CSV table of C-alpha atoms and ligand atoms in Angstrom, one decimal:
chain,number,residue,atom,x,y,z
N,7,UNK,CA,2.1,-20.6,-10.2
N,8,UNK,CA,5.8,-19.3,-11.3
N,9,UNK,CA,4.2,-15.1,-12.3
N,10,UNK,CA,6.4,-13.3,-14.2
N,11,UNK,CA,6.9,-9.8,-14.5
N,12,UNK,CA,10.1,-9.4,-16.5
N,13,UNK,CA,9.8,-6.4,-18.8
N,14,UNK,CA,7.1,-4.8,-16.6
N,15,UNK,CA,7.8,-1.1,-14.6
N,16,UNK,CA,6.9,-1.1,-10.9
N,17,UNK,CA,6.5,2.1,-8.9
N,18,UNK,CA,6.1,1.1,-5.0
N,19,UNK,CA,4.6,4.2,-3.2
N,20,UNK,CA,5.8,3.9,0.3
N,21,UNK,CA,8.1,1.1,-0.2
N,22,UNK,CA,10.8,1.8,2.3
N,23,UNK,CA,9.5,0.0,5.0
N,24,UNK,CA,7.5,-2.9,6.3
N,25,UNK,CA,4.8,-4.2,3.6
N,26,UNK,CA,5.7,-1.8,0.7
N,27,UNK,CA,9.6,-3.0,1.0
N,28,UNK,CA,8.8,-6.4,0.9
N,29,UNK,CA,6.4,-5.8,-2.2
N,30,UNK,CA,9.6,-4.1,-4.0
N,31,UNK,CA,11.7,-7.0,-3.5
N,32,UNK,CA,8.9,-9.4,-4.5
N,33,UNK,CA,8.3,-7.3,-7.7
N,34,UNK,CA,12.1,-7.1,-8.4
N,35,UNK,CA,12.7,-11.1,-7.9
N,36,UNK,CA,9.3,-11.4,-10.4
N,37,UNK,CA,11.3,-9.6,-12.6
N,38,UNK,CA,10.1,-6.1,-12.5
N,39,UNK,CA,12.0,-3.0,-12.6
N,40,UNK,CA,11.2,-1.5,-9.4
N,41,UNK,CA,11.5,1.9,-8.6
N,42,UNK,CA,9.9,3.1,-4.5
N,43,UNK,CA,9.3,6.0,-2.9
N,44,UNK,CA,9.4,7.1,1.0
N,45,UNK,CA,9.9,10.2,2.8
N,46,UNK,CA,13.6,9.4,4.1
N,47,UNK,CA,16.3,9.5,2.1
N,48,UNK,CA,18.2,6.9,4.7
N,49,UNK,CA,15.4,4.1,4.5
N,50,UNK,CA,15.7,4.1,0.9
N,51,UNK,CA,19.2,3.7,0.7
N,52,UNK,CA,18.6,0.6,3.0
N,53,UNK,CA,16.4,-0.9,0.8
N,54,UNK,CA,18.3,-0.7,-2.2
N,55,UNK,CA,21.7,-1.8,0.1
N,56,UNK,CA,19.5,-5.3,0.8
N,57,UNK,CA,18.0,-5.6,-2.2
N,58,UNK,CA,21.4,-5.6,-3.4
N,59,UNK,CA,22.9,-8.4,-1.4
N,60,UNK,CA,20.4,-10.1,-3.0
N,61,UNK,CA,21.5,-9.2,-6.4
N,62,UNK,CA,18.7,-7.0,-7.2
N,63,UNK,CA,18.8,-3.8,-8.8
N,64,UNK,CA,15.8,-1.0,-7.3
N,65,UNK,CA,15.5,2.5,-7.6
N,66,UNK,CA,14.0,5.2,-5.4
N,67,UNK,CA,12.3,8.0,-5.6
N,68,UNK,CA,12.4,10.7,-2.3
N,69,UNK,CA,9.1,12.2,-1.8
N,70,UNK,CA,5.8,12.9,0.1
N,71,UNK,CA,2.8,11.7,-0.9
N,72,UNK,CA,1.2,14.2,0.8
N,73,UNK,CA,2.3,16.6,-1.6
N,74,UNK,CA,0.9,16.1,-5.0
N,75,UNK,CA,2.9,18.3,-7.1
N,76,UNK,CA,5.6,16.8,-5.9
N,77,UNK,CA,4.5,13.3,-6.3
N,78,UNK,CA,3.6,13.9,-10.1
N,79,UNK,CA,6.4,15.1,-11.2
N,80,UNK,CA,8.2,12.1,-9.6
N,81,UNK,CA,5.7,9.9,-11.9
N,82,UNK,CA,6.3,11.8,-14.4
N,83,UNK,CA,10.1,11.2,-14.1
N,84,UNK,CA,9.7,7.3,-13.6
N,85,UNK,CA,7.6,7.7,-17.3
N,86,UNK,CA,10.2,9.8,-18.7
N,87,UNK,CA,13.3,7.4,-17.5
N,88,UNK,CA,11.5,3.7,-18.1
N,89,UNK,CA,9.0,4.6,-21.1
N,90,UNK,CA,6.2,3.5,-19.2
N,91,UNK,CA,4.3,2.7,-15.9
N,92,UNK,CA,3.0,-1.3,-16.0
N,93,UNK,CA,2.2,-1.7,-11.9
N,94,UNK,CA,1.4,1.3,-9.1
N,95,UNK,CA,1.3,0.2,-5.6
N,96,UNK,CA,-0.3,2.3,-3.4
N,97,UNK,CA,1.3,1.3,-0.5
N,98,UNK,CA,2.0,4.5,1.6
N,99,UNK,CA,0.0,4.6,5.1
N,100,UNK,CA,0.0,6.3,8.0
N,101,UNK,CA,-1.9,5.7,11.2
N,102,UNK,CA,-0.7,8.1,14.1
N,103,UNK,CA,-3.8,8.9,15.7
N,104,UNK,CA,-5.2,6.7,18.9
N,105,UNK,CA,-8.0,8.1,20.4
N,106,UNK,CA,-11.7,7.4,20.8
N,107,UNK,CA,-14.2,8.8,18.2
N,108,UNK,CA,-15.4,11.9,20.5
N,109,UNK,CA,-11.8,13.6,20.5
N,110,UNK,CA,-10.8,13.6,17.3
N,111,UNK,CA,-9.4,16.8,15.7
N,112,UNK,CA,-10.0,18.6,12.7
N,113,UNK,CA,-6.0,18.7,12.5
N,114,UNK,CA,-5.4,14.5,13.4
N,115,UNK,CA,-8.6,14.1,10.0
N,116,UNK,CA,-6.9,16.2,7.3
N,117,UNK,CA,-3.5,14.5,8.1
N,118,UNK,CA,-4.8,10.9,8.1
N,119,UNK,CA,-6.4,11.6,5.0
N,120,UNK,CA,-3.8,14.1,3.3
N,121,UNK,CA,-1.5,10.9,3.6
N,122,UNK,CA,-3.6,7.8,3.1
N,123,UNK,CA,-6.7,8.9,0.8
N,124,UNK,CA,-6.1,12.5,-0.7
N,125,UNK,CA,-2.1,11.3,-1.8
N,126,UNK,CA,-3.2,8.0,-2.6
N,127,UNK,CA,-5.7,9.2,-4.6
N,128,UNK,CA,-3.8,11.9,-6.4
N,129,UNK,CA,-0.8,9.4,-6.9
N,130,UNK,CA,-3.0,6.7,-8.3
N,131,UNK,CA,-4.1,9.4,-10.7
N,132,UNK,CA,-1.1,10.6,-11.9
N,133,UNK,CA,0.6,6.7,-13.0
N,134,UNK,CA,-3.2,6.2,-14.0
N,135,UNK,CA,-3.3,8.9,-16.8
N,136,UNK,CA,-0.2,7.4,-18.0
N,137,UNK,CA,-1.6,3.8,-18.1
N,138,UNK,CA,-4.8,4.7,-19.6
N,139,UNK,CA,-2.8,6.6,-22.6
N,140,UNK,CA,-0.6,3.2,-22.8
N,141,UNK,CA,-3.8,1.0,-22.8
N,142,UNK,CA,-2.6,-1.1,-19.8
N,143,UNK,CA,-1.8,-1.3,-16.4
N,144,UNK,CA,-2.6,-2.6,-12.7
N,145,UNK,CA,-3.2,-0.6,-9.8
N,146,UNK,CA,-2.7,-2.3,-6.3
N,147,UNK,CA,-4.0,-0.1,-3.3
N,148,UNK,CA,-3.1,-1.3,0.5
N,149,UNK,CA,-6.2,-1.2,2.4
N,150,UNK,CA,-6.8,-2.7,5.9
N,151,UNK,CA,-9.2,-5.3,7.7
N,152,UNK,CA,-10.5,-2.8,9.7
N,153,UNK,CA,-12.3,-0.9,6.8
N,154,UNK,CA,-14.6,-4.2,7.1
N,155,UNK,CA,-14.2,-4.5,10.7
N,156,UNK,CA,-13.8,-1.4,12.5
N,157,UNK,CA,-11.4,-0.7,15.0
N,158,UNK,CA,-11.3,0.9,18.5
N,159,UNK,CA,-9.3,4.2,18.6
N,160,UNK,CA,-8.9,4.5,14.9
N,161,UNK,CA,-11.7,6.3,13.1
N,162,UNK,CA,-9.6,8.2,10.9
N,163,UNK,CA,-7.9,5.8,9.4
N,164,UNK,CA,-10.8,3.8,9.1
N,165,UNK,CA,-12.5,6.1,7.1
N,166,UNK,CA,-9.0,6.5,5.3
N,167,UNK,CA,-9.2,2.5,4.4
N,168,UNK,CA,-13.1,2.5,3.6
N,169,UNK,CA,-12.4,5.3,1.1
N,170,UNK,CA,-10.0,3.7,-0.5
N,171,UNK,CA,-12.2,0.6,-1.0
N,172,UNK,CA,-14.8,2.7,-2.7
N,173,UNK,CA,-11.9,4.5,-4.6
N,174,UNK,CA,-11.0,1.2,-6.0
N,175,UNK,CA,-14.1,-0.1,-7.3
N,176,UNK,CA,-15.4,3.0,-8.9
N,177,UNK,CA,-11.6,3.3,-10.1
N,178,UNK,CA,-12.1,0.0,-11.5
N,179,UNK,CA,-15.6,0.9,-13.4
N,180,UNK,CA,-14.3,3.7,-15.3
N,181,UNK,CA,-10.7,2.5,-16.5
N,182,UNK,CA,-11.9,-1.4,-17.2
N,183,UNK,CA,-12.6,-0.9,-20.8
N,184,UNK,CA,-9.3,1.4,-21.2
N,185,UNK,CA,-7.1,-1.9,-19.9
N,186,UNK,CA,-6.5,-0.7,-16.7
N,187,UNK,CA,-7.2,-2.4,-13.6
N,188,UNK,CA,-7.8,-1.6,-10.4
N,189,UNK,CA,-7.6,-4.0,-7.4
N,190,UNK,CA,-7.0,-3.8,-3.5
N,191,UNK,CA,-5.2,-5.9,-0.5
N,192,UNK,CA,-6.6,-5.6,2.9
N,193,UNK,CA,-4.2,-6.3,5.3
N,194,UNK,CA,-5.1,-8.1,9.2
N,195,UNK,CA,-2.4,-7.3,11.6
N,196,UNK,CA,1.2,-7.7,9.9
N,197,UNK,CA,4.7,-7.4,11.9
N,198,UNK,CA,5.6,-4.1,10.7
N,199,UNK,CA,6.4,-0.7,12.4
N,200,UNK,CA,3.0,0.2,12.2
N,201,UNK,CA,1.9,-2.7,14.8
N,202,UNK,CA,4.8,-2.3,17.2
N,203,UNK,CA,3.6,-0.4,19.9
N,204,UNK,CA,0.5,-3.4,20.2
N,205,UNK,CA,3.3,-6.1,19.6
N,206,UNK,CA,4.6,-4.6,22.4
N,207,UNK,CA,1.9,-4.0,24.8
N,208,UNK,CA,1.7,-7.0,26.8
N,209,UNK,CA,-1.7,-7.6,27.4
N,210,UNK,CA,-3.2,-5.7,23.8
N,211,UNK,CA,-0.7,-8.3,22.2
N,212,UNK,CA,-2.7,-11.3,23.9
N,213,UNK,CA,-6.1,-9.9,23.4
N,214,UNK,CA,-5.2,-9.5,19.7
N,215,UNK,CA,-3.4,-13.0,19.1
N,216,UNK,CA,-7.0,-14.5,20.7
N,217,UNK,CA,-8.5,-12.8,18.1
N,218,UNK,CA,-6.2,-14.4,14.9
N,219,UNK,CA,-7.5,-18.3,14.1
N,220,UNK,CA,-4.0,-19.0,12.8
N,221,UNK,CA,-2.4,-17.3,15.7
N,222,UNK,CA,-0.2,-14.9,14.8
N,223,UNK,CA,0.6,-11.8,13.3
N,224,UNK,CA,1.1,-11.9,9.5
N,225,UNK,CA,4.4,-11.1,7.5
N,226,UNK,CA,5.3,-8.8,5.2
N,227,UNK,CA,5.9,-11.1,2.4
N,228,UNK,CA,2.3,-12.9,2.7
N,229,UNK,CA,0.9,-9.2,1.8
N,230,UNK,CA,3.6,-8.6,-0.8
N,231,UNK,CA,2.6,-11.8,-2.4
N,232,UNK,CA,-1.2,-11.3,-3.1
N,233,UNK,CA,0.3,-8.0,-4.3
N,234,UNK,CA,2.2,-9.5,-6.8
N,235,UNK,CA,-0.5,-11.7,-7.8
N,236,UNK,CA,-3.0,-8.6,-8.7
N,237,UNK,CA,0.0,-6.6,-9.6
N,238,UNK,CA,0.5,-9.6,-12.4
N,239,UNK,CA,-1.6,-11.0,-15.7
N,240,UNK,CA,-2.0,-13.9,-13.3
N,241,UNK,CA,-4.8,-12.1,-12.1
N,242,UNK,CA,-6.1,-10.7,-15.4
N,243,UNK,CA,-9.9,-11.3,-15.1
N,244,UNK,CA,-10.0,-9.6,-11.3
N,245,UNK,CA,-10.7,-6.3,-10.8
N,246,UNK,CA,-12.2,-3.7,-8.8
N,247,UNK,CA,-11.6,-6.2,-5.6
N,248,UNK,CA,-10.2,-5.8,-2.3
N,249,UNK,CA,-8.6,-9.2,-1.2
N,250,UNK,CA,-8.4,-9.8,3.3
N,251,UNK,CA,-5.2,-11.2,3.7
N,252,UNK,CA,-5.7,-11.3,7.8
N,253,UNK,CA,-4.9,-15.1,9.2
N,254,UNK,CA,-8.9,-15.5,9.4
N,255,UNK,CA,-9.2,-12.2,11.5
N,256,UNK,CA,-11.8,-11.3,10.1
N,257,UNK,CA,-14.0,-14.3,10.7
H,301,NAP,P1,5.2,1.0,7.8
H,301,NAP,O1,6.1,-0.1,8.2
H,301,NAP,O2,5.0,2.1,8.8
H,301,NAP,O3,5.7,1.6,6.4
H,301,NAP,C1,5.0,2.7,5.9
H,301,NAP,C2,5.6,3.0,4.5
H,301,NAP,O4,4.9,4.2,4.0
H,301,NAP,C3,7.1,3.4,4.7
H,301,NAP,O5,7.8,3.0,3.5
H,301,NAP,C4,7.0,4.9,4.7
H,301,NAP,O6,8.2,5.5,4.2
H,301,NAP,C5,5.9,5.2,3.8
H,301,NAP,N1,5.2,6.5,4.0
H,301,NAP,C6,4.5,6.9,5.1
H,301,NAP,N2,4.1,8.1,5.0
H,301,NAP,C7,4.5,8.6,3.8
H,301,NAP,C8,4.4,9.8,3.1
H,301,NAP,N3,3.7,10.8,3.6
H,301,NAP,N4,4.9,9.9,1.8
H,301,NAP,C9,5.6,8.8,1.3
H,301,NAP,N5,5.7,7.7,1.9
H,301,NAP,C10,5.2,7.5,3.2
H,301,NAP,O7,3.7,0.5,7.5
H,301,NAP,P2,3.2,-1.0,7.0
H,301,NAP,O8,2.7,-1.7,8.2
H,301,NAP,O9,4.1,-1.6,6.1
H,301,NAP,O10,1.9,-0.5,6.2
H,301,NAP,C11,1.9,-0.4,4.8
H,301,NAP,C12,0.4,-0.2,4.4
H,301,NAP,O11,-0.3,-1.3,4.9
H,301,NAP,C13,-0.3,1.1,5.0
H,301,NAP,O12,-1.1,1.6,4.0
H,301,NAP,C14,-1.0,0.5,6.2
H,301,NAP,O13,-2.2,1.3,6.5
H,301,NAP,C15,-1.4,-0.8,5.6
H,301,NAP,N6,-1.8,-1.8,6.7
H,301,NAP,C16,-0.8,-2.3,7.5
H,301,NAP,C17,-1.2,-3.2,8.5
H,301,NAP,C18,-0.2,-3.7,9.5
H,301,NAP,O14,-0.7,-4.5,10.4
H,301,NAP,N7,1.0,-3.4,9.4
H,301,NAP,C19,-2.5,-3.6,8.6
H,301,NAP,C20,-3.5,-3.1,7.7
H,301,NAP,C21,-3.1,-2.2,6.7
H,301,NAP,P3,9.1,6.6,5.0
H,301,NAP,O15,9.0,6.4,6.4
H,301,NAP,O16,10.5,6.5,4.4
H,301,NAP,O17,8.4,7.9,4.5
């Protein structure tokens, strides 16, 4: 299927890195215009350096997701600068905190969620008001396998991912009827920052590949595309759905 996006705006929260950069340069070459967020002012000028070689135009946007004024008011810009918001990607995801369930802090919760859920949320709030007012729009959030599955070490960011899930299909209810939907990508294991320090733990690298029936780690780009698709009238008649994109992980 050849999906199209010329004409359509595309704000990437957390597109610097890893999945969220390859979702920018899927969105651009679908013919979005693509504008992405991060914290670091350096990453983003990477990604617009390489999206430029390949003769793509993107645009970021420097800010936290953690802070919501901020965050709004860079939505707001994107609105006031392109007309319009057509596709959010709520990409941004952090996942700092390994240790069992018992010795979790109150400190390691509120950052997990002021990142992954509580900015999410607020972000996906902000383009959503604007989408609802235009009558249209698609909302892509980036879950994770382990919402479904659970993970070792992990809670908070579990509970991060599981939120999200919910977020999505009640997010989904209430703006249907208004033209806006509201779908989900649950990630296995990808080759990304974020997996590196399993990648490169000998033996947790061979418990995990035992654990993937196609036998590897995913990319980046098989994430972006599935985001693309529900980003995309391609998948007009889905929403409210989270979509595992894990190599059969989750079998
Ligand atoms: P990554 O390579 O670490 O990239 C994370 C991205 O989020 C970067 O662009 C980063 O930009 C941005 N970000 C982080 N904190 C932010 C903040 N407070 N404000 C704004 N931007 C922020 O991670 P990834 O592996 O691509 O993961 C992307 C998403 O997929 C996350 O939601 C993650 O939970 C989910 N996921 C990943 C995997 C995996 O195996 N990799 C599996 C399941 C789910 P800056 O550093 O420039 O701020």
């Amino acid at each position: 299927m050849d999906i199209q996006l010329d004409g359509k705006v595309a704000l990437v929260i957390g597109g610097t890195r890893g999945i969220g950069k390859e979702s920018v340069l899927s969105l651009a070459k679908a013919g979005a215009k693509v504008i992405f967020s991060g914290r670091s002012a350096n990453n983003a000028n990477e990604v617009i350096a390489e999206a430029s070689k390949l003769g793509i135009d993107v645009s970021a946007s420097v800010f936290d997701v953690a802070d919501i004024e901020a965050t709004n008011s860079a939505i707001n810009k994107v609105v006031e600068e392109y007309g319009k918001i057509d596709i959010l990607v709520a990409n941004a995801g952090i996942n700092p905190i390994f240790k069992r369930a018992e010795h979790v802090t109150p400190e390691d919760w509120d950052h997990l969620m002021s990142v992954n859920l509580r900015g999410l949320f607020f972000a996906i709030q902000s383009a959503g008001k604007h989408m609802l007012k235009q009558g249209n729009g698609s909302i892509v959030s980036v879950s994770s396998v382990t919402s479904v599955k659970g993970t070792l070490r992990g809670l908070p960011y579990v509970a991060t991912k599981g939120g999200m899930d919910s977020m999505t299909r009640t997010l989904a209810l209430e703006w249907a009827d208004r033209g806006v939907r509201v779908n989900g990508v649950a990630p296995g294991y990808i080759e990304t920052d974020l997996t590196q320090g399993m990648r490169n733990h000998d033996s947790l690298n061979d418990m995990m590949l035992s654990k993937m029936p196609l036998g590897r780690y995913g990319k980046s780009e098989e994430i972006a595309s599935m985001i693309v698709f529900l980003s995309s009238e391609a998948s007009s008649y889905i929403t409210g759905q989270t979509y595992i994109v894990d190599g059969g992980y989750s079998l």
